[in-house]
XYZ file of C-alpha atoms in Angstrom:
470
model
C -57.973 -38.638 17.632
C -57.302 -37.215 14.082
C -57.114 -33.508 13.900
C -60.304 -31.554 12.622
C -59.017 -31.246 9.044
C -58.546 -35.072 8.843
C -62.213 -35.563 10.449
C -63.636 -33.348 7.697
C -61.680 -35.480 4.887
C -63.142 -38.614 6.360
C -66.628 -37.217 6.142
C -66.179 -35.944 2.598
C -64.437 -39.270 1.826
C -61.139 -40.003 0.029
C -60.490 -38.082 -3.143
C -58.340 -38.524 -6.341
C -55.086 -36.764 -6.492
C -53.024 -35.734 -9.457
C -49.268 -36.730 -9.359
C -48.406 -33.067 -9.873
C -50.261 -32.141 -6.450
C -48.227 -34.580 -4.827
C -44.863 -33.536 -6.229
C -45.724 -29.889 -5.215
C -45.358 -30.892 -1.612
C -41.784 -32.061 -2.564
C -41.173 -28.716 -3.869
C -42.394 -26.904 -0.836
C -40.153 -29.157 1.382
C -42.821 -30.183 3.709
C -43.519 -26.790 5.254
C -46.018 -26.790 8.148
C -48.760 -25.035 6.340
C -49.059 -27.755 3.617
C -49.889 -31.578 3.765
C -46.939 -33.822 3.599
C -47.950 -36.389 0.801
C -46.320 -39.660 -0.036
C -47.432 -42.361 -2.431
C -47.455 -46.033 -1.750
C -49.163 -48.495 -4.238
C -50.980 -45.505 -5.880
C -52.530 -44.619 -2.373
C -51.772 -41.015 -0.994
C -51.086 -40.552 2.651
C -50.661 -37.354 4.633
C -47.824 -38.275 7.000
C -47.651 -34.704 8.706
C -49.086 -36.183 11.944
C -47.170 -39.514 11.836
C -43.669 -38.178 11.544
C -43.263 -37.801 15.283
C -44.334 -41.359 15.947
C -42.292 -42.826 13.134
C -39.878 -45.559 14.662
C -37.348 -44.899 11.860
C -36.886 -41.360 12.628
C -36.458 -38.330 10.287
C -35.734 -40.712 7.223
C -39.522 -40.523 6.328
C -39.084 -36.763 5.639
C -37.141 -37.685 2.655
C -40.151 -39.252 1.020
C -42.416 -36.217 1.029
C -43.901 -35.625 -2.355
C -42.581 -38.948 -3.767
C -43.847 -42.287 -4.894
C -42.361 -44.284 -1.901
C -43.705 -47.639 -2.813
C -40.304 -49.290 -3.252
C -38.653 -47.654 -0.288
C -41.647 -48.522 1.873
C -41.474 -52.097 1.143
C -37.672 -52.198 1.390
C -37.654 -50.926 4.955
C -40.867 -52.320 6.416
C -42.613 -55.712 6.635
C -45.784 -55.857 4.498
C -48.057 -55.592 7.432
C -46.758 -52.097 8.381
C -49.076 -50.982 5.784
C -52.151 -51.253 8.085
C -50.479 -48.498 10.358
C -50.026 -46.097 7.197
C -53.625 -46.756 6.427
C -54.533 -44.377 9.372
C -53.191 -41.477 7.338
C -54.659 -42.302 3.978
C -56.239 -39.303 2.024
C -57.062 -40.693 -1.259
C -55.867 -42.265 -4.514
C -53.706 -41.224 -7.477
C -56.170 -40.079 -10.268
C -56.796 -42.937 -12.755
C -55.230 -40.991 -15.594
C -51.895 -40.577 -13.620
C -51.534 -44.089 -12.591
C -48.477 -45.548 -14.037
C -49.157 -49.054 -15.601
C -46.577 -51.559 -14.188
C -44.633 -52.909 -17.110
C -41.898 -55.384 -17.146
C -38.712 -53.491 -16.202
C -35.915 -53.435 -13.841
C -37.798 -52.556 -10.584
C -40.447 -55.103 -11.636
C -38.019 -57.827 -12.033
C -36.301 -57.135 -8.782
C -39.701 -57.236 -6.996
C -40.305 -60.771 -8.553
C -36.898 -61.922 -7.480
C -37.675 -60.570 -3.977
C -40.571 -62.778 -3.798
C -38.427 -65.795 -5.191
C -35.855 -65.264 -2.567
C -38.551 -65.177 0.090
C -39.928 -68.578 -0.966
C -36.277 -70.139 -0.936
C -35.997 -68.653 2.561
C -33.072 -66.309 1.784
C -34.585 -63.627 4.025
C -34.407 -66.213 7.088
C -31.078 -65.776 8.655
C -28.801 -68.608 9.963
C -28.826 -68.034 13.725
C -25.829 -70.399 13.957
C -23.958 -68.085 11.541
C -24.636 -65.044 13.648
C -23.988 -66.916 16.824
C -20.514 -67.827 15.844
C -20.069 -64.229 14.618
C -20.793 -62.902 18.096
C -18.711 -65.475 19.680
C -15.692 -64.740 17.345
C -16.112 -61.131 18.271
C -15.906 -61.758 21.896
C -12.997 -63.751 21.453
C -11.220 -60.875 19.653
C -12.035 -58.618 22.614
C -10.946 -61.328 25.121
C -7.530 -61.594 23.212
C -7.107 -57.833 23.226
C -7.748 -57.610 27.179
C -5.649 -60.598 27.970
C -2.645 -59.120 25.919
C -3.226 -55.707 27.969
C -3.350 -57.537 31.292
C -0.349 -59.391 30.706
C 1.954 -56.827 28.865
C 0.439 -53.551 30.036
C 3.793 -52.479 31.080
C 5.337 -53.167 27.572
C 4.939 -50.749 24.634
C 4.626 -53.625 22.027
C 2.039 -55.371 24.084
C 0.023 -52.148 24.392
C 0.294 -51.446 20.779
C -0.766 -54.988 19.829
C -3.685 -55.028 22.385
C -4.893 -51.610 21.123
C -4.734 -52.854 17.372
C -6.779 -55.850 18.211
C -9.225 -53.689 20.256
C -9.650 -51.435 17.057
C -10.392 -54.673 14.956
C -13.078 -55.620 17.500
C -14.782 -52.453 17.259
C -14.801 -52.513 13.617
C -16.216 -55.979 13.564
C -18.869 -55.013 16.222
C -19.760 -52.272 13.806
C -20.580 -54.792 10.979
C -22.757 -56.994 13.273
C -24.619 -54.352 14.871
C -25.492 -53.023 11.283
C -26.882 -56.416 10.546
C -29.050 -56.698 13.683
C -30.254 -53.129 13.428
C -31.198 -53.621 9.671
C -33.344 -56.581 11.216
C -31.561 -59.157 9.168
C -31.393 -61.604 12.032
C -34.526 -62.079 14.091
C -38.115 -61.787 12.935
C -38.863 -60.140 16.205
C -37.417 -56.567 15.902
C -37.060 -56.089 19.699
C -34.457 -58.940 19.765
C -32.517 -57.249 16.937
C -32.787 -53.925 18.851
C -31.358 -55.587 21.961
C -28.421 -56.924 20.261
C -27.890 -53.719 18.484
C -27.752 -52.248 22.051
C -25.210 -54.863 23.100
C -22.880 -54.840 20.083
C -23.425 -51.212 19.130
C -23.796 -49.651 22.595
C -21.952 -51.664 25.163
C -19.176 -53.258 22.840
C -18.500 -50.396 20.285
C -19.824 -47.241 22.071
C -22.217 -46.121 19.240
C -25.812 -45.175 19.987
C -28.145 -47.497 17.931
C -30.762 -44.442 17.635
C -28.095 -42.155 16.418
C -26.917 -44.570 13.828
C -30.462 -45.422 12.773
C -31.374 -41.845 12.411
C -28.302 -41.251 10.120
C -28.163 -44.643 8.285
C -31.769 -44.946 7.365
C -31.761 -41.487 5.651
C -28.629 -42.714 3.816
C -30.443 -45.704 2.467
C -33.390 -43.732 1.461
C -31.545 -41.153 -0.502
C -27.736 -42.495 -1.191
C -25.403 -39.982 -2.425
C -28.110 -37.353 -2.989
C -26.712 -33.839 -2.143
C -28.528 -32.328 0.647
C -30.211 -35.392 1.721
C -27.553 -38.050 2.570
C -25.725 -37.366 5.735
C -22.884 -39.658 4.691
C -21.670 -37.122 2.075
C -22.564 -34.041 3.910
C -19.046 -33.801 5.382
C -17.787 -30.742 3.715
C -15.646 -28.907 4.414
C -13.861 -31.647 6.453
C -14.162 -33.904 3.306
C -15.923 -32.444 0.164
C -17.170 -35.029 -2.212
C -18.716 -33.048 -5.130
C -19.042 -29.923 -7.003
C -22.558 -29.473 -5.705
C -20.966 -29.101 -2.162
C -18.066 -26.901 -3.534
C -20.621 -24.594 -5.112
C -22.508 -24.463 -1.672
C -19.206 -23.379 -0.057
C -18.483 -20.593 -2.576
C -22.170 -19.365 -2.648
C -21.862 -15.821 -0.925
C -25.212 -16.459 1.187
C -23.758 -19.901 2.329
C -20.190 -18.512 2.853
C -21.757 -15.949 5.190
C -23.338 -18.500 7.213
C -20.268 -20.838 7.225
C -18.112 -17.889 8.291
C -19.675 -18.079 11.546
C -18.131 -21.555 12.043
C -15.048 -21.401 10.192
C -13.277 -18.402 8.262
C -13.695 -19.029 4.503
C -9.922 -19.146 3.969
C -9.791 -22.231 6.248
C -12.542 -23.839 4.593
C -10.998 -23.526 1.109
C -7.669 -24.584 2.440
C -9.148 -27.603 3.850
C -10.630 -28.552 0.631
C -7.574 -27.857 -1.553
C -5.482 -30.123 0.613
C -7.997 -32.775 1.444
C -6.104 -35.443 -0.426
C -3.318 -34.901 2.164
C -5.625 -34.848 5.270
C -7.831 -37.856 4.234
C -6.288 -40.683 6.086
C -5.510 -38.564 9.196
C -9.132 -37.701 9.128
C -10.141 -41.338 9.052
C -8.185 -42.092 11.898
C -10.187 -39.542 14.041
C -13.510 -40.769 12.603
C -14.414 -43.194 15.584
C -13.690 -40.538 18.187
C -16.131 -38.072 16.219
C -18.843 -40.554 16.062
C -18.513 -41.372 19.676
C -18.805 -37.793 20.658
C -21.961 -37.631 18.354
C -23.386 -40.648 19.934
C -23.081 -39.205 23.476
C -24.462 -35.892 22.450
C -27.407 -37.589 20.663
C -28.645 -39.570 23.828
C -28.378 -36.281 26.091
C -31.757 -34.577 26.828
C -31.061 -31.739 24.601
C -29.055 -33.851 22.034
C -31.471 -33.463 19.264
C -32.467 -29.786 19.622
C -31.155 -28.936 16.168
C -33.755 -31.077 14.606
C -37.506 -30.508 14.082
C -39.497 -31.602 17.237
C -41.478 -34.028 15.256
C -38.497 -35.755 13.697
C -36.595 -36.551 16.775
C -35.865 -40.231 17.588
C -36.918 -41.531 20.930
C -33.971 -42.628 23.215
C -34.549 -45.572 25.661
C -32.977 -45.926 28.942
C -31.220 -49.168 27.480
C -29.475 -47.148 25.055
C -28.325 -44.765 27.531
C -27.181 -47.502 29.867
C -25.439 -49.349 26.981
C -23.108 -46.338 26.313
C -22.421 -46.051 29.914
C -21.329 -49.571 30.415
C -19.179 -49.230 27.336
C -17.083 -46.502 28.880
C -16.956 -48.161 32.231
C -15.356 -51.429 30.827
C -12.914 -49.381 28.571
C -11.760 -47.179 31.141
C -11.487 -50.096 33.526
C -9.200 -51.994 31.232
C -6.965 -48.989 31.107
C -5.991 -49.729 34.771
C -4.021 -52.967 33.286
C -1.553 -50.372 31.853
C 1.406 -49.470 33.968
C 2.050 -45.730 33.041
C -0.075 -42.838 31.742
C 2.222 -42.515 28.618
C 1.134 -46.068 27.836
C -2.446 -45.400 28.669
C -2.258 -42.379 26.252
C -0.884 -44.602 23.517
C -3.416 -47.290 23.943
C -6.325 -44.938 23.796
C -4.917 -43.003 20.652
C -3.901 -46.274 18.770
C -7.130 -48.201 19.559
C -9.267 -45.147 18.374
C -7.284 -44.446 15.388
C -7.168 -48.073 14.269
C -10.836 -48.634 14.543
C -11.555 -45.281 12.816
C -9.349 -46.198 9.896
C -10.843 -49.769 9.476
C -14.349 -48.635 9.560
C -14.038 -45.476 7.559
C -11.866 -47.158 4.843
C -14.770 -49.535 4.183
C -17.591 -46.807 4.470
C -15.650 -44.754 1.875
C -15.654 -47.681 -0.475
C -19.422 -48.213 -0.316
C -20.377 -44.888 -2.075
C -17.659 -42.137 -2.114
C -16.427 -41.402 -5.470
C -19.638 -42.736 -7.043
C -22.264 -40.629 -8.758
C -23.816 -38.011 -6.627
C -27.347 -36.764 -7.425
C -29.141 -33.570 -7.004
C -32.531 -33.768 -5.027
C -34.342 -32.945 -8.372
C -32.461 -35.946 -10.238
C -33.225 -38.315 -7.356
C -36.890 -37.180 -7.479
C -37.057 -38.474 -11.062
C -35.034 -41.703 -10.577
C -36.290 -45.031 -10.092
C -35.616 -46.044 -6.327
C -33.646 -49.184 -7.247
C -31.648 -47.602 -10.039
C -30.516 -44.957 -7.459
C -29.375 -47.700 -5.221
C -27.328 -49.386 -7.984
C -25.612 -46.410 -9.618
C -24.522 -44.905 -6.233
C -22.900 -47.860 -4.947
C -19.646 -49.779 -5.336
C -19.118 -53.453 -4.713
C -15.663 -54.895 -3.651
C -14.114 -58.022 -4.772
C -10.873 -59.749 -4.106
C -8.287 -59.699 -6.892
C -7.938 -63.390 -6.364
C -11.336 -65.153 -6.208
C -9.905 -67.711 -3.677
C -9.373 -64.816 -1.337
C -12.939 -63.452 -1.441
C -13.798 -64.772 2.203
C -11.146 -62.412 3.482
C -12.719 -59.351 1.836
C -16.262 -60.487 2.834
C -14.922 -60.852 6.526
C -12.899 -57.648 6.580
C -15.807 -55.565 5.139
C -18.552 -57.412 7.077
C -20.636 -58.084 3.751
C -20.710 -54.549 2.919
C -18.578 -55.274 0.077
C -21.762 -56.452 -1.492
C -23.019 -52.837 -1.229
C -25.324 -52.860 -4.178
C -27.109 -55.931 -3.143
C -27.420 -54.751 0.576
C -29.056 -51.424 -0.660
C -31.598 -53.342 -2.880
C -32.338 -55.946 -0.212
C -31.383 -54.203 3.247
C -32.962 -56.972 5.256
C -31.275 -59.737 3.624
C -28.723 -61.592 5.765
C -25.171 -60.970 4.870
C -24.434 -64.709 4.431
C -26.799 -64.814 1.322
C -25.412 -61.873 -0.642
C -23.066 -64.082 -2.703
C -26.284 -65.887 -3.851
C -28.078 -63.076 -5.028
C -25.141 -60.943 -6.366
C -24.840 -62.545 -9.943
C -28.656 -62.167 -10.383
C -28.577 -58.649 -9.652
C -25.521 -57.904 -11.852
C -27.163 -59.864 -14.665
C -30.302 -57.846 -14.462
C -28.264 -54.588 -14.528
C -26.530 -55.770 -17.568
C -29.816 -56.592 -19.141
C -31.214 -52.913 -18.581
C -28.008 -51.284 -19.233
C -27.779 -49.968 -15.654
C -24.107 -49.299 -14.648
C -23.039 -51.842 -12.053
C -19.587 -51.182 -10.536
C -17.555 -53.381 -8.722
C -13.650 -53.236 -7.949
C -10.928 -54.535 -5.778
C -10.151 -52.746 -2.470
C -6.954 -51.007 -3.670
C -8.700 -49.797 -6.854
C -11.750 -48.729 -5.183
C -9.665 -46.666 -2.614
C -7.792 -45.104 -5.474
C -11.158 -44.011 -7.007
C -12.097 -42.590 -3.674
C -8.887 -40.712 -3.445
C -8.998 -39.536 -7.106
C -12.415 -38.032 -6.496
C -11.017 -35.928 -3.520
C -8.345 -34.789 -5.783
C -10.842 -33.641 -8.548
C -12.877 -31.602 -6.071
C -9.527 -30.057 -4.745
C -8.546 -29.127 -8.277
C -12.079 -27.565 -8.811
C -11.600 -25.638 -5.546
C -8.220 -24.204 -6.739
C -9.732 -23.239 -9.902
C -12.616 -21.514 -8.485
C -10.392 -19.686 -5.968
C -8.135 -18.303 -8.543
C -11.083 -16.979 -10.673
C -12.620 -15.298 -7.614
C -9.627 -13.665 -6.252
């Protein structure tokens, strides 16, 4: 039953909204006293009572006060609009309706329909079946080596390295399933996400969705994208640096870490970068475990918490059962420790190197800049594609990066199966060139250098600020 205010609105009938009225809800950051408006197809919806039921979690909060048309259709099948209709409160006033004219976004929408007619959004089940089998073979290889050579340092190191690769590849596959690229039935995708992400890899799917969906909605937006909210461990922009040096923020941060330690970490982050990547998997595993605990989401607003299924909790439990069981194949505690550290570090490094290439070192937007920017342009200018220096070796880059080397295309069409990216990439690049939108692609090594250089620039800015303030 809708609340009384909603019933009164239904009696009075829908009303016309000025865009300025909708934007004001963005400026107020969706406080409890005001409606939380979003716009889809020039219709206005008050989502305040829907947030707690939203399957995608807190990502919906990033859309308050915005025209979410492209974001909405990017993440949902068309029929979901019927659910949103329950929260319809009116229309954008006629004088504020933006007439759709030919442009970058309009052409992308047309191409999306063309791709649908060509069945590009229909995955090859055979392709994904062989990918799953391929991953199981990697796992079996690691476990077999460990069982036969668990008393040998070289055997333990080799097994651990292959296990790290197995986890990395499971990360890419679970990513595909949880983006609903594979099956039309989302329940099947979620079950495969529980298997590949939970049982195989040890990452909770709901934790991942909560974080990753928000990243897709607001990529490289300071204060919104959790993937760049890593300071002071890694600080990616001057925006974050100013937050750290701001007296009010410094007082809050001092409760966690002394200011001199925070500044030290930023100044020397180019030295700590690769060691930090090596412990990334351990951090993500801990976050996953905490997320599924009964009080694991206490830091979030009650209506923005993700529901955690028993299946997810069991999948994480099974992961640690099989992982700790195979440690019994190792003859000494010293070798157990070496296997644990090596497998975790290799996976963290292999995952994080690719993650960093996707967006780190690219343009970072303020919330105000993102508010004014077209959804698709935002996806393009904050992403980086990775290509092979030798085109004949592109298949190796595609495999190692799990298709995320087509990062721009993935952000524009997140439900497009990875085996189709190479078909749409030239079209997207040509459109970007037509509308003079920066489209960035580079090799793996060049991209890593760009990421590293960006960290160095922020470190230099930290040194400069520190000298002026002391």
